[in-house]
Amino acid sequence: MMLNRKCKNCLISESYSDVKLNENKICNFCTTLKKDNDEEKRLMKKEFEEYIYEIKGKNVYDCVLLFSGGKDSIYLLYLLTKKYGLNVLTVTVDNDLETNLSKENIKKCIKFFNVNNLTVIPRNDFYKRLYKYIFKNKIENGYSMSICPICFGIINCIGLNIAAKKKIPIVLDASSPDQIRSGDYLNKNLLKKLDSLNVLENPDFIKQDLNYFWDPKKYDIIPRFIKPFYFLEYPGVENIIKKLESLGLGQKKKFNPLSTNCHMSWLSIYLDLKKYNDNMYIRNFHKLVRYGKINRLKWRIMLPIGIFLLKNRLIKRKQINQAVKYIDLKLEDLL
């Protein structure tokens, strides 16, 4: 049996249908890699810093930070409070499937950074109905690609609604560089995915669910939506973890670059790997390697081991089972 070759640079496997390796074993994504537009990012950073200094102190809160309790949102909170001195309102959306660890991180960080947190828990089994509907009707291009963008979009909308109501001028998202293409926009594709749910006409939803969607016509102020790690220095996964540990924000179970705080994400990753041998989070991980934001030598060994263990449910079995139970389905029906 011939093993699939991997890119010498980013470690992505040629088992993916759109991955081609050249004679030097470098993949097509690496050979066509565009260099960062450093001047564009420098100007965006300059504009961002001028903007936050302009709005600083003019409202009860300077900004909303969408806060999951993961390493990237904690690191961005550190920058916003310690470097820029902003008064941050952290907003957390509870989808019923977050880990206890993320909840502990949130409590610890709120106290450490002396910020307020607003946790939104949607009513009427909103997330249960949403996930069941997506699984039955909206699986396109893989599970993670179908589920997570809609979920992210709703979190973004909730953050925008809160900011608009409280007249907070800016909403910040801590997505890492591998997850974003631009630093100052609300992804139009996300909004299209949300519109495709047809909440008002869809019997799987109720009118109150519209409270979790963004409708700019309801507000006098339209907050800016920004993903700062597009243009702010992102020191790399390992360096972020070291920084958080130096602040005393480490944890008994160390931060894992491959980890996620959501049980539904684990289910979607597992299903993608089992059915398609492909997953957007694994691809994003290779992108981090490609851009030198994570240790290639270490993860050359660790990544295939992690994928093997997950595909065989030797890890994250409990999280996967919890997610399946939550949507009242059976795992064998999804495979």
mmCIF file of C-alpha atoms in Angstrom:
data_model
loop_
_atom_site.group_PDB
_atom_site.id
_atom_site.type_symbol
_atom_site.label_atom_id
_atom_site.label_comp_id
_atom_site.label_asym_id
_atom_site.label_seq_id
_atom_site.Cartn_x
_atom_site.Cartn_y
_atom_site.Cartn_z
ATOM 1 C CA MET A 1 0.000 0.000 0.000
ATOM 2 C CA MET A 2 1.462 3.314 -1.062
ATOM 3 C CA LEU A 3 1.287 6.084 1.526
ATOM 4 C CA ASN A 4 0.011 9.470 0.441
ATOM 5 C CA ARG A 5 2.792 11.990 0.069
ATOM 6 C CA LYS A 6 2.751 15.239 1.998
ATOM 7 C CA CYS A 7 3.922 18.726 1.137
ATOM 8 C CA LYS A 8 7.402 19.329 2.532
ATOM 9 C CA ASN A 9 6.395 22.845 3.497
ATOM 10 C CA CYS A 10 2.845 22.833 4.940
ATOM 11 C CA LEU A 11 2.383 19.054 5.468
ATOM 12 C CA ILE A 12 -0.916 18.867 3.569
ATOM 13 C CA SER A 13 -1.584 15.449 2.049
ATOM 14 C CA GLU A 14 -2.029 14.827 -1.663
ATOM 15 C CA SER A 15 -5.000 12.644 -0.710
ATOM 16 C CA TYR A 16 -7.072 15.840 -0.980
ATOM 17 C CA SER A 17 -8.492 16.036 -4.489
ATOM 18 C CA ASP A 18 -7.332 19.624 -5.065
ATOM 19 C CA VAL A 19 -3.779 19.137 -3.757
ATOM 20 C CA LYS A 20 -0.994 18.543 -6.276
ATOM 21 C CA LEU A 21 2.670 18.099 -5.377
ATOM 22 C CA ASN A 22 5.444 19.134 -7.757
ATOM 23 C CA GLU A 23 8.748 17.318 -8.298
ATOM 24 C CA ASN A 24 10.111 18.971 -5.147
ATOM 25 C CA LYS A 25 7.156 17.716 -3.088
ATOM 26 C CA ILE A 26 5.780 21.234 -2.619
ATOM 27 C CA CYS A 27 2.004 21.612 -2.947
ATOM 28 C CA ASN A 28 0.195 23.939 -5.330
ATOM 29 C CA PHE A 29 -1.043 26.079 -2.419
ATOM 30 C CA CYS A 30 2.507 26.769 -1.294
ATOM 31 C CA THR A 31 3.883 27.388 -4.788
ATOM 32 C CA THR A 32 1.136 29.924 -5.515
ATOM 33 C CA LEU A 33 1.310 31.474 -2.065
ATOM 34 C CA LYS A 34 0.869 35.211 -2.219
ATOM 35 C CA LYS A 35 3.150 37.259 -0.047
ATOM 36 C CA ASP A 36 1.416 39.291 2.624
ATOM 37 C CA ASN A 37 0.712 42.836 1.570
ATOM 38 C CA ASP A 38 2.683 44.353 4.435
ATOM 39 C CA GLU A 39 1.970 47.925 3.358
ATOM 40 C CA GLU A 40 -1.780 47.309 3.245
ATOM 41 C CA LYS A 41 -1.706 45.729 6.690
ATOM 42 C CA ARG A 42 0.466 48.514 8.076
ATOM 43 C CA LEU A 43 -2.068 51.076 6.875
ATOM 44 C CA MET A 44 -4.983 49.048 8.257
ATOM 45 C CA LYS A 45 -3.257 48.786 11.627
ATOM 46 C CA LYS A 46 -2.598 52.536 11.604
ATOM 47 C CA GLU A 47 -6.235 53.273 10.763
ATOM 48 C CA PHE A 48 -7.426 50.846 13.463
ATOM 49 C CA GLU A 49 -5.243 52.406 16.139
ATOM 50 C CA GLU A 50 -6.277 55.933 15.165
ATOM 51 C CA TYR A 51 -9.915 54.871 15.238
ATOM 52 C CA ILE A 52 -9.838 53.222 18.667
ATOM 53 C CA TYR A 53 -8.016 56.185 20.183
ATOM 54 C CA GLU A 54 -10.689 58.438 18.658
ATOM 55 C CA ILE A 55 -13.587 56.459 20.191
ATOM 56 C CA LYS A 56 -11.847 55.589 23.469
ATOM 57 C CA GLY A 57 -13.731 56.760 26.546
ATOM 58 C CA LYS A 58 -16.688 58.237 24.669
ATOM 59 C CA ASN A 59 -19.108 55.447 25.615
ATOM 60 C CA VAL A 60 -19.628 53.170 28.596
ATOM 61 C CA TYR A 61 -17.743 50.552 26.569
ATOM 62 C CA ASP A 62 -15.208 51.166 23.830
ATOM 63 C CA CYS A 63 -15.800 47.887 22.016
ATOM 64 C CA VAL A 64 -17.497 44.506 22.032
ATOM 65 C CA LEU A 65 -15.226 41.461 21.878
ATOM 66 C CA LEU A 66 -16.778 38.157 20.837
ATOM 67 C CA PHE A 67 -15.282 35.976 23.543
ATOM 68 C CA SER A 68 -15.161 32.178 23.473
ATOM 69 C CA GLY A 69 -12.535 31.611 26.155
ATOM 70 C CA GLY A 70 -10.161 30.134 23.578
ATOM 71 C CA LYS A 71 -6.524 31.161 23.239
ATOM 72 C CA ASP A 72 -7.051 33.669 20.415
ATOM 73 C CA SER A 73 -9.908 35.552 22.075
ATOM 74 C CA ILE A 74 -7.965 35.650 25.363
ATOM 75 C CA TYR A 75 -4.866 36.979 23.596
ATOM 76 C CA LEU A 76 -6.893 39.650 21.790
ATOM 77 C CA LEU A 77 -8.482 40.654 25.107
ATOM 78 C CA TYR A 78 -4.961 41.007 26.502
ATOM 79 C CA LEU A 79 -3.973 43.336 23.637
ATOM 80 C CA LEU A 80 -7.148 45.413 23.867
ATOM 81 C CA THR A 81 -6.930 45.967 27.620
ATOM 82 C CA LYS A 82 -3.200 46.002 28.333
ATOM 83 C CA LYS A 83 -1.768 47.489 25.137
ATOM 84 C CA TYR A 84 -4.588 49.785 24.030
ATOM 85 C CA GLY A 85 -6.278 50.405 27.386
ATOM 86 C CA LEU A 86 -9.808 49.871 26.082
ATOM 87 C CA ASN A 87 -12.888 49.262 28.202
ATOM 88 C CA VAL A 88 -14.086 46.008 26.667
ATOM 89 C CA LEU A 89 -17.479 44.337 26.924
ATOM 90 C CA THR A 90 -16.911 40.648 26.277
ATOM 91 C CA VAL A 91 -19.855 38.830 24.716
ATOM 92 C CA THR A 92 -20.184 35.062 24.891
ATOM 93 C CA VAL A 93 -22.859 33.062 23.069
ATOM 94 C CA ASP A 94 -23.744 29.769 24.762
ATOM 95 C CA ASN A 95 -24.910 27.145 22.271
ATOM 96 C CA ASP A 96 -25.458 24.461 24.968
ATOM 97 C CA LEU A 97 -22.407 22.560 23.702
ATOM 98 C CA GLU A 98 -19.459 24.530 25.072
ATOM 99 C CA THR A 99 -16.863 22.751 27.196
ATOM 100 C CA ASN A 100 -16.602 23.305 30.944
ATOM 101 C CA LEU A 101 -13.003 24.330 30.308
ATOM 102 C CA SER A 102 -14.038 27.262 28.118
ATOM 103 C CA LYS A 103 -16.507 28.409 30.777
ATOM 104 C CA GLU A 104 -13.762 28.249 33.411
ATOM 105 C CA ASN A 105 -11.449 30.241 31.113
ATOM 106 C CA ILE A 106 -14.099 32.921 30.663
ATOM 107 C CA LYS A 107 -14.606 33.330 34.419
ATOM 108 C CA LYS A 108 -10.867 33.440 35.038
ATOM 109 C CA CYS A 109 -10.246 36.014 32.292
ATOM 110 C CA ILE A 110 -13.106 38.296 33.312
ATOM 111 C CA LYS A 111 -11.572 38.535 36.767
ATOM 112 C CA PHE A 112 -7.967 38.828 35.552
ATOM 113 C CA PHE A 113 -8.634 41.580 32.990
ATOM 114 C CA ASN A 114 -11.338 43.263 35.106
ATOM 115 C CA VAL A 115 -13.895 43.352 32.303
ATOM 116 C CA ASN A 116 -17.620 42.669 32.117
ATOM 117 C CA ASN A 117 -19.077 39.708 30.312
ATOM 118 C CA LEU A 118 -22.501 39.332 28.768
ATOM 119 C CA THR A 119 -23.429 35.716 28.102
ATOM 120 C CA VAL A 120 -26.286 35.187 25.664
ATOM 121 C CA ILE A 121 -28.252 31.945 25.968
ATOM 122 C CA PRO A 122 -30.758 31.745 23.096
ATOM 123 C CA ARG A 123 -34.243 30.660 24.136
ATOM 124 C CA ASN A 124 -36.733 28.081 22.904
ATOM 125 C CA ASP A 125 -34.110 25.450 22.021
ATOM 126 C CA PHE A 126 -32.903 27.702 19.209
ATOM 127 C CA TYR A 127 -29.580 25.947 18.692
ATOM 128 C CA LYS A 128 -31.082 22.469 18.912
ATOM 129 C CA ARG A 129 -33.572 23.355 16.175
ATOM 130 C CA LEU A 130 -30.898 25.126 14.133
ATOM 131 C CA TYR A 131 -28.455 22.208 14.173
ATOM 132 C CA LYS A 132 -31.160 19.651 13.408
ATOM 133 C CA TYR A 133 -32.305 21.726 10.453
ATOM 134 C CA ILE A 134 -28.764 22.079 9.088
ATOM 135 C CA PHE A 135 -28.056 18.357 9.432
ATOM 136 C CA LYS A 136 -31.259 17.481 7.602
ATOM 137 C CA ASN A 137 -31.240 20.171 4.914
ATOM 138 C CA LYS A 138 -28.029 22.155 4.612
ATOM 139 C CA ILE A 139 -25.016 19.835 4.470
ATOM 140 C CA GLU A 140 -23.007 21.138 1.516
ATOM 141 C CA ASN A 141 -19.241 20.820 0.998
ATOM 142 C CA GLY A 142 -18.777 18.936 4.253
ATOM 143 C CA TYR A 143 -20.149 19.184 7.773
ATOM 144 C CA SER A 144 -17.839 21.834 9.216
ATOM 145 C CA MET A 145 -18.271 24.023 6.127
ATOM 146 C CA SER A 146 -22.051 23.735 6.480
ATOM 147 C CA ILE A 147 -22.466 24.108 10.240
ATOM 148 C CA CYS A 148 -19.711 26.359 11.558
ATOM 149 C CA PRO A 149 -20.115 29.354 9.184
ATOM 150 C CA ILE A 150 -23.807 29.621 10.085
ATOM 151 C CA CYS A 151 -22.994 29.357 13.784
ATOM 152 C CA PHE A 152 -20.205 31.957 13.468
ATOM 153 C CA GLY A 153 -22.573 34.200 11.542
ATOM 154 C CA ILE A 154 -25.182 34.089 14.298
ATOM 155 C CA ILE A 155 -22.555 34.889 16.936
ATOM 156 C CA ASN A 156 -21.438 37.849 14.809
ATOM 157 C CA CYS A 157 -25.040 39.031 14.474
ATOM 158 C CA ILE A 158 -25.678 38.763 18.214
ATOM 159 C CA GLY A 159 -22.547 40.817 18.864
ATOM 160 C CA LEU A 160 -23.649 43.467 16.372
ATOM 161 C CA ASN A 161 -27.136 43.639 17.894
ATOM 162 C CA ILE A 162 -25.709 44.144 21.386
ATOM 163 C CA ALA A 163 -23.273 46.796 20.189
ATOM 164 C CA ALA A 164 -25.974 48.663 18.264
ATOM 165 C CA LYS A 165 -28.372 48.637 21.227
ATOM 166 C CA LYS A 166 -25.681 49.879 23.607
ATOM 167 C CA LYS A 167 -24.270 52.331 21.049
ATOM 168 C CA ILE A 168 -20.859 50.659 21.128
ATOM 169 C CA PRO A 169 -19.062 51.633 17.901
ATOM 170 C CA ILE A 170 -17.077 48.494 17.156
ATOM 171 C CA VAL A 171 -17.347 44.686 17.340
ATOM 172 C CA LEU A 172 -14.135 42.644 17.310
ATOM 173 C CA ASP A 173 -13.712 39.012 16.310
ATOM 174 C CA ALA A 174 -10.584 37.088 17.353
ATOM 175 C CA SER A 175 -10.431 34.763 14.338
ATOM 176 C CA SER A 176 -6.849 33.694 13.661
ATOM 177 C CA PRO A 177 -5.128 34.531 10.329
ATOM 178 C CA ASP A 178 -5.879 31.123 8.832
ATOM 179 C CA GLN A 179 -9.614 31.762 9.217
ATOM 180 C CA ILE A 180 -9.863 35.215 7.633
ATOM 181 C CA ARG A 181 -9.193 36.924 4.330
ATOM 182 C CA SER A 182 -9.900 40.528 5.236
ATOM 183 C CA GLY A 183 -9.858 42.514 8.437
ATOM 184 C CA ASP A 184 -12.826 44.857 8.133
ATOM 185 C CA TYR A 185 -15.979 43.246 6.872
ATOM 186 C CA LEU A 186 -18.931 41.105 7.841
ATOM 187 C CA ASN A 187 -18.592 38.202 5.459
ATOM 188 C CA LYS A 188 -21.291 38.497 2.773
ATOM 189 C CA ASN A 189 -21.267 34.739 2.244
ATOM 190 C CA LEU A 190 -22.104 34.273 5.928
ATOM 191 C CA LEU A 191 -25.052 36.635 5.605
ATOM 192 C CA LYS A 192 -26.225 34.760 2.498
ATOM 193 C CA LYS A 193 -26.060 31.484 4.429
ATOM 194 C CA LEU A 194 -28.146 33.024 7.215
ATOM 195 C CA ASP A 195 -30.657 34.445 4.718
ATOM 196 C CA SER A 196 -30.976 30.988 3.164
ATOM 197 C CA LEU A 197 -32.519 29.731 6.416
ATOM 198 C CA ASN A 198 -35.690 31.748 5.573
ATOM 199 C CA VAL A 199 -36.567 32.049 9.249
ATOM 200 C CA LEU A 200 -39.964 33.707 8.768
ATOM 201 C CA GLU A 201 -41.183 31.101 6.270
ATOM 202 C CA ASN A 202 -39.422 28.063 7.702
ATOM 203 C CA PRO A 203 -41.559 25.891 10.035
ATOM 204 C CA ASP A 204 -38.407 24.798 11.879
ATOM 205 C CA PHE A 205 -38.016 28.335 13.252
ATOM 206 C CA ILE A 206 -40.197 30.810 15.137
ATOM 207 C CA LYS A 207 -40.541 34.575 14.883
ATOM 208 C CA GLN A 208 -38.545 35.153 18.088
ATOM 209 C CA ASP A 209 -35.512 33.565 16.418
ATOM 210 C CA LEU A 210 -35.113 36.765 14.398
ATOM 211 C CA ASN A 211 -33.687 38.339 17.563
ATOM 212 C CA TYR A 212 -30.461 36.422 16.860
ATOM 213 C CA PHE A 213 -30.065 37.774 13.326
ATOM 214 C CA TRP A 214 -28.691 41.140 12.224
ATOM 215 C CA ASP A 215 -31.103 43.718 10.850
ATOM 216 C CA PRO A 216 -29.348 47.087 10.414
ATOM 217 C CA LYS A 217 -32.677 48.797 9.688
ATOM 218 C CA LYS A 218 -33.573 48.541 13.388
ATOM 219 C CA TYR A 219 -30.732 50.754 14.623
ATOM 220 C CA ASP A 220 -29.504 54.322 14.394
ATOM 221 C CA ILE A 221 -25.866 53.281 14.843
ATOM 222 C CA ILE A 222 -24.197 50.627 12.686
ATOM 223 C CA PRO A 223 -21.107 49.283 14.479
ATOM 224 C CA ARG A 224 -17.986 48.426 12.550
ATOM 225 C CA PHE A 225 -17.121 44.729 12.481
ATOM 226 C CA ILE A 226 -13.382 44.052 12.524
ATOM 227 C CA LYS A 227 -11.121 40.995 12.648
ATOM 228 C CA PRO A 228 -7.903 42.534 13.999
ATOM 229 C CA PHE A 229 -5.625 39.536 13.530
ATOM 230 C CA TYR A 230 -5.736 40.219 9.804
ATOM 231 C CA PHE A 231 -3.434 43.196 10.364
ATOM 232 C CA LEU A 232 -2.227 43.048 13.980
ATOM 233 C CA GLU A 233 0.856 40.964 14.668
ATOM 234 C CA TYR A 234 -0.140 37.341 15.276
ATOM 235 C CA PRO A 235 2.913 35.831 16.962
ATOM 236 C CA GLY A 236 2.002 32.221 16.262
ATOM 237 C CA VAL A 237 0.109 29.601 18.208
ATOM 238 C CA GLU A 238 2.942 28.412 20.451
ATOM 239 C CA ASN A 239 3.987 31.974 21.321
ATOM 240 C CA ILE A 240 0.424 32.924 22.221
ATOM 241 C CA ILE A 241 0.173 29.900 24.484
ATOM 242 C CA LYS A 242 3.470 30.817 26.168
ATOM 243 C CA LYS A 243 2.272 34.388 26.689
ATOM 244 C CA LEU A 244 -0.974 33.283 28.304
ATOM 245 C CA GLU A 245 0.882 30.876 30.556
ATOM 246 C CA SER A 246 3.278 33.670 31.591
ATOM 247 C CA LEU A 247 0.237 35.725 32.641
ATOM 248 C CA GLY A 248 -0.985 32.884 34.810
ATOM 249 C CA LEU A 249 -3.758 32.098 32.364
ATOM 250 C CA GLY A 250 -2.507 28.636 31.519
ATOM 251 C CA GLN A 251 -4.505 25.615 32.538
ATOM 252 C CA LYS A 252 -3.992 22.124 33.887
ATOM 253 C CA LYS A 253 -4.746 20.784 30.433
ATOM 254 C CA LYS A 254 -2.566 22.838 28.085
ATOM 255 C CA PHE A 255 -4.000 24.806 25.179
ATOM 256 C CA ASN A 256 -3.991 22.658 22.061
ATOM 257 C CA PRO A 257 -3.768 24.257 18.585
ATOM 258 C CA LEU A 258 -6.085 21.549 17.266
ATOM 259 C CA SER A 259 -8.608 21.906 20.073
ATOM 260 C CA THR A 260 -12.049 23.487 19.939
ATOM 261 C CA ASN A 261 -14.399 24.583 22.706
ATOM 262 C CA CYS A 262 -17.501 23.236 20.943
ATOM 263 C CA HIS A 263 -18.736 19.642 20.947
ATOM 264 C CA MET A 264 -20.575 20.219 17.658
ATOM 265 C CA SER A 265 -17.272 21.145 16.032
ATOM 266 C CA TRP A 266 -15.792 17.822 17.129
ATOM 267 C CA LEU A 267 -18.752 15.968 15.625
ATOM 268 C CA SER A 268 -18.458 17.848 12.327
ATOM 269 C CA ILE A 269 -14.689 17.283 12.129
ATOM 270 C CA TYR A 270 -15.148 13.572 12.869
ATOM 271 C CA LEU A 271 -17.864 13.170 10.219
ATOM 272 C CA ASP A 272 -15.817 15.037 7.617
ATOM 273 C CA LEU A 273 -12.761 12.883 8.237
ATOM 274 C CA LYS A 274 -14.755 9.643 8.173
ATOM 275 C CA LYS A 275 -16.840 10.439 5.093
ATOM 276 C CA TYR A 276 -14.605 12.717 3.040
ATOM 277 C CA ASN A 277 -11.115 12.412 4.544
ATOM 278 C CA ASP A 278 -11.119 16.216 4.486
ATOM 279 C CA ASN A 279 -12.042 19.040 6.844
ATOM 280 C CA MET A 280 -11.803 22.828 6.814
ATOM 281 C CA TYR A 281 -10.208 22.990 10.267
ATOM 282 C CA ILE A 282 -7.456 20.594 9.230
ATOM 283 C CA ARG A 283 -6.927 22.709 6.098
ATOM 284 C CA ASN A 284 -6.744 25.846 8.237
ATOM 285 C CA PHE A 285 -4.153 24.114 10.369
ATOM 286 C CA HIS A 286 -2.019 23.475 7.281
ATOM 287 C CA LYS A 287 -2.409 27.158 6.441
ATOM 288 C CA LEU A 288 -0.941 28.065 9.842
ATOM 289 C CA VAL A 289 2.017 25.808 9.065
ATOM 290 C CA ARG A 290 2.304 27.359 5.589
ATOM 291 C CA TYR A 291 2.565 30.858 7.039
ATOM 292 C CA GLY A 292 4.992 29.818 9.761
ATOM 293 C CA LYS A 293 2.513 30.421 12.592
ATOM 294 C CA ILE A 294 3.006 27.003 14.146
ATOM 295 C CA ASN A 295 5.888 24.570 14.654
ATOM 296 C CA ARG A 296 6.109 22.437 11.507
ATOM 297 C CA LEU A 297 8.516 19.811 12.829
ATOM 298 C CA LYS A 298 6.424 19.113 15.917
ATOM 299 C CA TRP A 299 3.137 18.856 14.048
ATOM 300 C CA ARG A 300 4.613 16.759 11.268
ATOM 301 C CA ILE A 301 4.390 13.965 13.831
ATOM 302 C CA MET A 302 1.485 15.104 16.000
ATOM 303 C CA LEU A 303 -1.043 15.974 13.293
ATOM 304 C CA PRO A 304 -1.373 12.535 11.617
ATOM 305 C CA ILE A 305 -1.529 10.913 15.045
ATOM 306 C CA GLY A 306 -4.335 13.260 16.090
ATOM 307 C CA ILE A 307 -6.263 12.649 12.863
ATOM 308 C CA PHE A 308 -5.941 8.864 13.247
ATOM 309 C CA LEU A 309 -7.122 8.957 16.858
ATOM 310 C CA LEU A 310 -10.087 11.188 16.029
ATOM 311 C CA LYS A 311 -11.180 9.194 12.961
ATOM 312 C CA ASN A 312 -11.319 6.109 15.146
ATOM 313 C CA ARG A 313 -12.957 7.949 18.070
ATOM 314 C CA LEU A 314 -10.076 7.048 20.332
ATOM 315 C CA ILE A 315 -10.235 10.675 21.441
ATOM 316 C CA LYS A 316 -13.205 13.049 21.837
ATOM 317 C CA ARG A 317 -15.704 10.170 21.916
ATOM 318 C CA LYS A 318 -17.633 11.794 24.780
ATOM 319 C CA GLN A 319 -17.881 15.154 22.993
ATOM 320 C CA ILE A 320 -18.989 13.526 19.731
ATOM 321 C CA ASN A 321 -21.648 11.466 21.522
ATOM 322 C CA GLN A 322 -22.934 14.526 23.391
ATOM 323 C CA ALA A 323 -23.352 16.454 20.142
ATOM 324 C CA VAL A 324 -25.210 13.571 18.455
ATOM 325 C CA LYS A 325 -27.492 13.178 21.469
ATOM 326 C CA TYR A 326 -28.188 16.922 21.497
ATOM 327 C CA ILE A 327 -29.667 16.847 17.988
ATOM 328 C CA ASP A 328 -31.624 13.615 18.664
ATOM 329 C CA LEU A 329 -29.880 11.655 15.920
ATOM 330 C CA LYS A 330 -27.842 8.474 15.809
ATOM 331 C CA LEU A 331 -24.219 8.485 14.715
ATOM 332 C CA GLU A 332 -24.694 5.525 12.379
ATOM 333 C CA ASP A 333 -27.404 7.463 10.532
ATOM 334 C CA LEU A 334 -24.905 10.231 9.780
ATOM 335 C CA LEU A 335 -22.124 7.991 8.457
#
